[in-house]
Tab-separated table of C-alpha atoms and ligand atoms in Angstrom:
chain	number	residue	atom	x	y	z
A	1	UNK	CA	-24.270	-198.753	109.184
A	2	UNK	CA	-24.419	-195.183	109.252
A	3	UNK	CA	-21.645	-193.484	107.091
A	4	UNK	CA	-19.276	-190.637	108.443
A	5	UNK	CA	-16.133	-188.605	106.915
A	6	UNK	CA	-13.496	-188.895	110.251
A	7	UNK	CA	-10.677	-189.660	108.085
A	8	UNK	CA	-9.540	-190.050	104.396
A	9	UNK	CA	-9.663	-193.701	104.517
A	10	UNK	CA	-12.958	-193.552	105.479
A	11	UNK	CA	-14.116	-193.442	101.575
A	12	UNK	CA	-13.018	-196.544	99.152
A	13	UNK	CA	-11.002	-195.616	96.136
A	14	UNK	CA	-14.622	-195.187	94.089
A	15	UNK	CA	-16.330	-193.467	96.599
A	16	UNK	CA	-13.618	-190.961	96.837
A	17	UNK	CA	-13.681	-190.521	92.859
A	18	UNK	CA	-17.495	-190.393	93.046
A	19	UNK	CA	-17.526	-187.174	95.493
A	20	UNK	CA	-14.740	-185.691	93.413
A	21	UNK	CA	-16.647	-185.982	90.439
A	22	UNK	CA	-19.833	-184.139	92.631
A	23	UNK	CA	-17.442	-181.701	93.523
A	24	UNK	CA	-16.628	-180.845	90.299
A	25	UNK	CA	-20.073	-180.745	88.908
A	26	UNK	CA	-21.538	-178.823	92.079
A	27	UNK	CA	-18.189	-176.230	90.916
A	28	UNK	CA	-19.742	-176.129	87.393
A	29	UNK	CA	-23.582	-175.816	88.931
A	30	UNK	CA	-23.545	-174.693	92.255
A	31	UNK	CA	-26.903	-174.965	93.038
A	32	UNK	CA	-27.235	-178.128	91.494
A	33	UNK	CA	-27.869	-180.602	94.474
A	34	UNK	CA	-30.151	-179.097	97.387
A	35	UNK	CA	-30.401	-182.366	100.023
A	36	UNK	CA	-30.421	-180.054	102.921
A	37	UNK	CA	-34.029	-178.898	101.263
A	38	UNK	CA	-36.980	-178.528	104.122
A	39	UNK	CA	-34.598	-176.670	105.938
A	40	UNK	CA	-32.271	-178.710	107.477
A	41	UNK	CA	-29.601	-177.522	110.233
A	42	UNK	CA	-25.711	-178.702	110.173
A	43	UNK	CA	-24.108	-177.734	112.903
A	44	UNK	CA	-20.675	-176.444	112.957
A	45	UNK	CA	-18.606	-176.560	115.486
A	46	UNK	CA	-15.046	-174.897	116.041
A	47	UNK	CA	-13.070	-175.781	119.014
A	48	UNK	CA	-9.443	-174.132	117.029
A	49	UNK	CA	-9.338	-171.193	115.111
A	50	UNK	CA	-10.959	-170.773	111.567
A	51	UNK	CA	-11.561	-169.300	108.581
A	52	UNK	CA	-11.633	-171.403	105.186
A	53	UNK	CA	-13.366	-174.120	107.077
A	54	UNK	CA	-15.758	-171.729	108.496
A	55	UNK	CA	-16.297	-169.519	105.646
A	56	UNK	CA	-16.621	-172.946	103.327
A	57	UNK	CA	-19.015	-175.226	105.306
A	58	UNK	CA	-21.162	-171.993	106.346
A	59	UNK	CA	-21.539	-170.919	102.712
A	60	UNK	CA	-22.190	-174.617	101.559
A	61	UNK	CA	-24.709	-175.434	103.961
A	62	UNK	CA	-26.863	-172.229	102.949
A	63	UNK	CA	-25.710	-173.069	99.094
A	64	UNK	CA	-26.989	-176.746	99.807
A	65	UNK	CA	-30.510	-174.995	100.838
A	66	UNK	CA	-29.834	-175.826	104.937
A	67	UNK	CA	-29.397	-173.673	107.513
A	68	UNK	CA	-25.399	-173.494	109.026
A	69	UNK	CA	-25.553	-173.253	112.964
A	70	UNK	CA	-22.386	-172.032	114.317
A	71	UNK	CA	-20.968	-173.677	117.308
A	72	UNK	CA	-18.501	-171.426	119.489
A	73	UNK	CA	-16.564	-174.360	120.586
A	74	UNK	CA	-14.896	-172.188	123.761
A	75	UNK	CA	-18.267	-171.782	124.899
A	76	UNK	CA	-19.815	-175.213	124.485
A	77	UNK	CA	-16.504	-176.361	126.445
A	78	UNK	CA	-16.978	-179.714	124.791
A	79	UNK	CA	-15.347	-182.701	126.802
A	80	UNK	CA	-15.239	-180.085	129.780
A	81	UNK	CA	-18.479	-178.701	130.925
A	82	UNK	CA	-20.236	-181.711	129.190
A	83	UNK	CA	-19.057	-185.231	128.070
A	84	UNK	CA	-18.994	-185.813	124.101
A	85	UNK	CA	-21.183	-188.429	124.560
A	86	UNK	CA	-23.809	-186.031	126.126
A	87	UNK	CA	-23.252	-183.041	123.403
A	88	UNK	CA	-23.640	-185.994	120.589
A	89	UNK	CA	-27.292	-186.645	121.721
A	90	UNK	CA	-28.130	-183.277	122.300
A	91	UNK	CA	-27.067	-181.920	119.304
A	92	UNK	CA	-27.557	-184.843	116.906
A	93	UNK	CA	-31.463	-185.046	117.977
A	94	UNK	CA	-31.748	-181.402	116.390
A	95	UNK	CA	-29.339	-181.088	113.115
A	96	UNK	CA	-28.792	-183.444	110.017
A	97	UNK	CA	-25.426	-183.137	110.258
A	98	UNK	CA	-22.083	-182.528	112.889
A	99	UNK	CA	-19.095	-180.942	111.387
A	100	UNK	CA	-16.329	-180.578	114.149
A	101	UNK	CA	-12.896	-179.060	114.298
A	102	UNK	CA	-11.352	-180.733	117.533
A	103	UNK	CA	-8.165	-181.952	119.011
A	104	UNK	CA	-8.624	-185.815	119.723
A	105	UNK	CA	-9.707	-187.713	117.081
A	106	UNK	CA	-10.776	-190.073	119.510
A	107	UNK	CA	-13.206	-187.711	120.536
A	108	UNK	CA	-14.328	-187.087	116.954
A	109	UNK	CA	-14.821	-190.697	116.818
A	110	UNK	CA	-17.140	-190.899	120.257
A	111	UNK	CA	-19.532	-188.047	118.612
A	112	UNK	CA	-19.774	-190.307	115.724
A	113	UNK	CA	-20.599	-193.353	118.268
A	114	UNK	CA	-23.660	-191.218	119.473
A	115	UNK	CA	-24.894	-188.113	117.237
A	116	UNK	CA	-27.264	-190.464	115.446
A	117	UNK	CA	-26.748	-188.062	112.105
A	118	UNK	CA	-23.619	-188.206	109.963
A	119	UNK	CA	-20.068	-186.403	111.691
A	120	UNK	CA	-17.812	-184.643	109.453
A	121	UNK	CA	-14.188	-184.014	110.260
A	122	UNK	CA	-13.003	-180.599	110.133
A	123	UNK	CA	-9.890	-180.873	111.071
A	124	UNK	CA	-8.459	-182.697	114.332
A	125	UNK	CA	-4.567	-183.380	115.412
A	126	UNK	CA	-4.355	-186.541	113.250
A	127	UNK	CA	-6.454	-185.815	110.339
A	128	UNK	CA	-7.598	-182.850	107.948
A	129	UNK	CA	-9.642	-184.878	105.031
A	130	UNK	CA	-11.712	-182.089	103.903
A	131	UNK	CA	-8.679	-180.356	102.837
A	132	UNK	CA	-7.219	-183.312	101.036
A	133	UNK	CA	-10.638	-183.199	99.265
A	134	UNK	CA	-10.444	-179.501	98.418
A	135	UNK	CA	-6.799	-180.584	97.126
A	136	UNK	CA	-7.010	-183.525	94.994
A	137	UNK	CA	-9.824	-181.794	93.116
A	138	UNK	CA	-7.748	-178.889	92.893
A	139	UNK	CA	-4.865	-181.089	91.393
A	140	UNK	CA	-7.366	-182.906	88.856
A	141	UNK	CA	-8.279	-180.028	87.743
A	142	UNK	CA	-4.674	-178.490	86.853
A	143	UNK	CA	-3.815	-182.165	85.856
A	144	UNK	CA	-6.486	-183.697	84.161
A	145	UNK	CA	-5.434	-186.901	86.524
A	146	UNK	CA	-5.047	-187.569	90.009
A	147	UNK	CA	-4.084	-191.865	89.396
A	148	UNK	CA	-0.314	-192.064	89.111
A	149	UNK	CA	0.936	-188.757	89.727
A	150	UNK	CA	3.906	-187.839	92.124
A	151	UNK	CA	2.681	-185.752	95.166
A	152	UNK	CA	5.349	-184.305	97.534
A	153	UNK	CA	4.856	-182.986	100.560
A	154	UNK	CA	7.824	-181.429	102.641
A	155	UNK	CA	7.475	-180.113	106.609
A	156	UNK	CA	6.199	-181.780	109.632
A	157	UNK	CA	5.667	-185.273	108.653
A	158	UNK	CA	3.733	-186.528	111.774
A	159	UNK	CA	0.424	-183.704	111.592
A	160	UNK	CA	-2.770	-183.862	110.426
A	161	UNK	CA	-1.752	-182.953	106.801
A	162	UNK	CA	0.736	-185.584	106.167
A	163	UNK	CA	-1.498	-187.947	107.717
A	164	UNK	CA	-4.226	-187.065	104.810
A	165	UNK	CA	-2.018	-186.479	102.239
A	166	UNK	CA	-0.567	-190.183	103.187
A	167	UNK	CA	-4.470	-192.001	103.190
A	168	UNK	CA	-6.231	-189.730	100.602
A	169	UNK	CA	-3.503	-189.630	98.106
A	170	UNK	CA	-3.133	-193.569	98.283
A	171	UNK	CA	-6.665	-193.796	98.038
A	172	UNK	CA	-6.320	-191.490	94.670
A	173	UNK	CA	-3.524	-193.929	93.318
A	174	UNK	CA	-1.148	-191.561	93.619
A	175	UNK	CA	2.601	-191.892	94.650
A	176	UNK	CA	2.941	-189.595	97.811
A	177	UNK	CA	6.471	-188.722	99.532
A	178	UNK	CA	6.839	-186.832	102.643
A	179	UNK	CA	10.186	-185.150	103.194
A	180	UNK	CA	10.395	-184.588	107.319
A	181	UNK	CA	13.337	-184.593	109.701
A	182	UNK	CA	13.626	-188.010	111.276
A	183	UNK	CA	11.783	-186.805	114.700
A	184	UNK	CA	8.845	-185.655	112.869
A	185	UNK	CA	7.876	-189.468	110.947
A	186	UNK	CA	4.370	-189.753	110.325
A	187	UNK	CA	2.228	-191.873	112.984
A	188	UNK	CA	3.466	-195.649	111.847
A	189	UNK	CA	0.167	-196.772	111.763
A	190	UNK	CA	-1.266	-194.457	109.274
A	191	UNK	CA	1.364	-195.099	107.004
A	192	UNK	CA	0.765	-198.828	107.174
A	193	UNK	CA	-2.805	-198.244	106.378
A	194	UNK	CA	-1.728	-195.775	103.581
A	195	UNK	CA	0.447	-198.360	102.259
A	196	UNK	CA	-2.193	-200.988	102.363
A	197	UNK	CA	-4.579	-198.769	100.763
A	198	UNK	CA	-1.233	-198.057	98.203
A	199	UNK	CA	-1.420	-201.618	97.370
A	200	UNK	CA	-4.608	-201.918	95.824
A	201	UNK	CA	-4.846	-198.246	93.990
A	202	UNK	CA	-1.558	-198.334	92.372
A	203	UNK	CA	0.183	-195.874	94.298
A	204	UNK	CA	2.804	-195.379	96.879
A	205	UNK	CA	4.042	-194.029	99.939
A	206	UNK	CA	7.689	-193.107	100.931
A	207	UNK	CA	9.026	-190.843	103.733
A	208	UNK	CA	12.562	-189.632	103.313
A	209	UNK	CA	14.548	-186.747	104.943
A	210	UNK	CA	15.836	-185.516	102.268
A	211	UNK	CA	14.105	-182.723	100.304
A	212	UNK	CA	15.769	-182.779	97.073
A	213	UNK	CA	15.579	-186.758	96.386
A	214	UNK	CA	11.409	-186.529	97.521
A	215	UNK	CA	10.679	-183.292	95.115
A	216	UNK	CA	12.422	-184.970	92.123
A	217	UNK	CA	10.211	-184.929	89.294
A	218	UNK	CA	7.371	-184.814	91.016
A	219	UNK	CA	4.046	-183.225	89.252
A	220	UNK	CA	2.603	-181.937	92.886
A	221	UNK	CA	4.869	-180.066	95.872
A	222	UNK	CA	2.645	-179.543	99.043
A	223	UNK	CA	3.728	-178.231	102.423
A	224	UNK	CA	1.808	-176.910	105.531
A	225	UNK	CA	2.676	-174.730	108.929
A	226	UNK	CA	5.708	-176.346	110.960
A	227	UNK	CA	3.186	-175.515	113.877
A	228	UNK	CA	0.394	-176.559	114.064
A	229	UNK	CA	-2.737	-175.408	115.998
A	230	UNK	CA	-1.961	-176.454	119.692
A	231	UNK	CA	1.485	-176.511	119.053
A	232	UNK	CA	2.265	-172.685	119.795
A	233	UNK	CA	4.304	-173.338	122.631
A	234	UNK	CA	7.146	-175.681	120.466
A	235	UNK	CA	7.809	-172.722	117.804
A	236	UNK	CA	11.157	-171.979	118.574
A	237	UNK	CA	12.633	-175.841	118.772
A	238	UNK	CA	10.024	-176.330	115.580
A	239	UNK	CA	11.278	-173.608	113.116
A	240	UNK	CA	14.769	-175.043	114.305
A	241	UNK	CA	13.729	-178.321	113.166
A	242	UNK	CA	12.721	-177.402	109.900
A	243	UNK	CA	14.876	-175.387	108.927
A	244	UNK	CA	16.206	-176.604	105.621
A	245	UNK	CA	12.536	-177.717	104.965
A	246	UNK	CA	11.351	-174.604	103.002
A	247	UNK	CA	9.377	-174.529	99.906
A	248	UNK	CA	11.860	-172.123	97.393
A	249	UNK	CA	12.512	-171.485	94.294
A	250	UNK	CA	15.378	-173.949	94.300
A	251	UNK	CA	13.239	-176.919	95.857
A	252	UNK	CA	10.849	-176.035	93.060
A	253	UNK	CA	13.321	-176.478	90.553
A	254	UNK	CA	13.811	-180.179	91.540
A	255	UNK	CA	10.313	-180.679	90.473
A	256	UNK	CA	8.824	-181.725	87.499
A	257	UNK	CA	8.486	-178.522	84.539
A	258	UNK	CA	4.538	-178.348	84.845
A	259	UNK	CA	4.404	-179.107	88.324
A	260	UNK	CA	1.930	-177.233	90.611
A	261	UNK	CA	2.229	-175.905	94.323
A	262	UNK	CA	-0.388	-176.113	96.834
A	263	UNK	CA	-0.511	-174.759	100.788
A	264	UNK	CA	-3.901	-175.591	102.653
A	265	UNK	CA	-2.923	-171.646	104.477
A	266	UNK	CA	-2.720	-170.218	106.541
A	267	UNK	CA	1.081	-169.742	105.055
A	268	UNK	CA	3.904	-167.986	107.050
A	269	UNK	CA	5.973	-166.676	104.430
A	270	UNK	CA	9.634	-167.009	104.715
A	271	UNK	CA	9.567	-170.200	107.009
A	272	UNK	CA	7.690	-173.291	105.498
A	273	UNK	CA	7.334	-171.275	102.073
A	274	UNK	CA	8.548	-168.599	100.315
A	275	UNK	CA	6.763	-165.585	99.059
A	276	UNK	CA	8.336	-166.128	95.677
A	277	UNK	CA	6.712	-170.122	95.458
A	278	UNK	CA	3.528	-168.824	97.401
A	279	UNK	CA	2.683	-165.882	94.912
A	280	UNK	CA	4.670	-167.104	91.912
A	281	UNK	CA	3.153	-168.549	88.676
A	282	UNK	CA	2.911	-172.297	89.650
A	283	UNK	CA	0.931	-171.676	92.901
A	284	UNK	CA	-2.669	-172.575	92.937
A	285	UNK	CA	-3.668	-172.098	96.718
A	286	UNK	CA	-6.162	-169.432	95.659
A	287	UNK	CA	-7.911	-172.606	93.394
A	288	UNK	CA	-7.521	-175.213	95.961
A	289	UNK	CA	-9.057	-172.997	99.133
A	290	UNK	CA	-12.193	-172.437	97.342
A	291	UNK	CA	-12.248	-175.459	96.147
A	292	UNK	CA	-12.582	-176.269	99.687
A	293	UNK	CA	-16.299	-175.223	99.238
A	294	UNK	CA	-17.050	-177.585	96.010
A	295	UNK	CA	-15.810	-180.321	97.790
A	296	UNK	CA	-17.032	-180.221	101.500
A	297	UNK	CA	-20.582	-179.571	99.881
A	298	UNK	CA	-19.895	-182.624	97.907
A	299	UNK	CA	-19.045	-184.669	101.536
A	300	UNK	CA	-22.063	-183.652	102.988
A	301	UNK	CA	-24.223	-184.027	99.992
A	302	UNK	CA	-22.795	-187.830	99.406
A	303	UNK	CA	-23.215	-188.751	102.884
A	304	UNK	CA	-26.933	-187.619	103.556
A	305	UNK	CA	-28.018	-190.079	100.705
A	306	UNK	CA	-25.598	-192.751	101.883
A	307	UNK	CA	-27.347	-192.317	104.965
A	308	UNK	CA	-30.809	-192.062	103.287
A	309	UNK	CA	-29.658	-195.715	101.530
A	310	UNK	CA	-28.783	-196.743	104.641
A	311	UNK	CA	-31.990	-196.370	106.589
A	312	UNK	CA	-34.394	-197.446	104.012
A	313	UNK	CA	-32.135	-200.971	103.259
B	1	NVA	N1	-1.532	-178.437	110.348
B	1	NVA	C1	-2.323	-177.224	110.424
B	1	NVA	C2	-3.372	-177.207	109.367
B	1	NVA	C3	-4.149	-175.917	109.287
B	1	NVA	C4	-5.260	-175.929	108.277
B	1	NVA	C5	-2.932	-177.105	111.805
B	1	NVA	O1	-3.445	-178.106	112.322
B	1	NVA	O2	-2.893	-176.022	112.378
């Protein structure tokens, strides 16, 4: 069966540790693995803003010896002017690979049905993986560990980053808590699969509202925007919503002595974070959004030999 990254859970607990561990080695050597050799074309395509994802995949590609083709997703009109089905088969007859920022993930999931070549997520309303990637290498690296660590995350509990940070973090072992107000739960499914997952790894998942009980002693404090792309229109009733939900000083405080802060940015200052946690000595966004680029060339590198496995079993 062909092998794609659409979500976190998508990778068992090994597999997961096994593209870390590529991650990290393609970090120390970065031109270390080139399976995009001949030249082969991924195609990139961006139906919501960018920059990290852009800047990372685009640089990996050409780093992984391919050839990045940018996708203006506003002018492919995907799901408009033609069905996903029909882009799938047009694109995935040309490229190696499909990288997609979209809305649905069902969508995602239909131009996995029918590219024919491996579909990376890159970002959709449920599900960021790439970034929870970029993040838990980020955190082994400050923490020598990623197995039994505390990882908090505090804002909106029902996007795309809680999601991830609820699958790939109980895929890690870890013991993730979302702090959210109770209208912004994760998706109840997710977090039965992350607890399932949970289960098996060692870890944990908990959602509470309350900020101070979820950052106690924990060795990781993650947030994210209170509005997301696509949400533009909710600001107002969102910022009122969250407020109380700020990354400060104080929050940090709660936290364990050593304990690290991460933001997969962009970061609005003064609303889900302070400047003072953003800029201040246990911040390591700068570390975990190029770290972005170790581990998405790590995805794509893992799953073109999967896939080469795959079709010569
Ligand atoms: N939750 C954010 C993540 C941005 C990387 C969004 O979807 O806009």
């Amino acid at each position: 069966m062909r092998r794609h990254f659409l979500r976190d859970d998508d990778v068992t607990p090994a597999e997961q540790a096994e593209i870390l561990d590529l991650a990290a080695r393609l970090k120390a050597d970065r031109f270390a693995a080139s399976p995009l050799a001949g030249p082969k074309t991924v195609a990139l395509i961006f139906d919501k803003p960018t920059l990290r994802t852009q800047t990372s995949f685009t640089v990996g590609v050409a780093e992984l010896q391919g050839a990045p083709f940018l996708v203006d997703g506003t002018k492919a009109q995907i799901g408009t002017r033609e069905s996903v089905p029909d882009v799938a088969r047009i694109i995935g007859r040309q490229v190696a690979a499909i990288v997609w920022r979209t809305y649905a993930q069902s969508d995602l999931e239909t131009m996995a049905e029918y590219a024919g070549v491996p579909v990376v997520n890159a970002l959709t309303d449920d599900f960021h993986p790439c970034q929870i990637l970029a993040d838990l290498l980020t955190i082994a690296e400050h923490k020598g560990r990623l197995a039994g660590l505390t990882m908090t995350y505090v804002g909106d509990g029902a996007n795309n980053m809680a999601h991830s940070y609820l699958l790939g973090g109980a895929t890690a072992g870890m013991h993730v808590r979302i702090a959210t107000p109770a209208a912004y739960q994760p998706d109840a499914g997710i977090l039965a699969d992350a607890a399932r997952i949970a289960e098996t790894t060692g870890g944990s998942v908990e959602v509470l509202t309350d900020t101070t009980a979820a950052a106690a002693g924990a060795d990781v404090i993650l947030t994210d925007t209170w509005v997301s792309m696509g949400q533009e229109d909710e600001k107002s009733a969102r910022v009122e919503a969250f407020a109380g939900y700020t990354v400060d000083a104080a929050l940090m405080a709660q936290a364990a002595p050593e304990a690290i802060f991460l933001h997969c940015l962009p970061a609005y200052r003064g609303y889900e974070v302070t400047s003072e946690v953003l800029d201040g000595p246990q911040s390591v966004v700068w570390d975990e959004a190029e770290n972005r680029l170790h581990a998405q060339k790590a995805v794509l590198a893992w799953l073109l030999e999967k896939n080469k496995e795959g079709s010569d079993a």
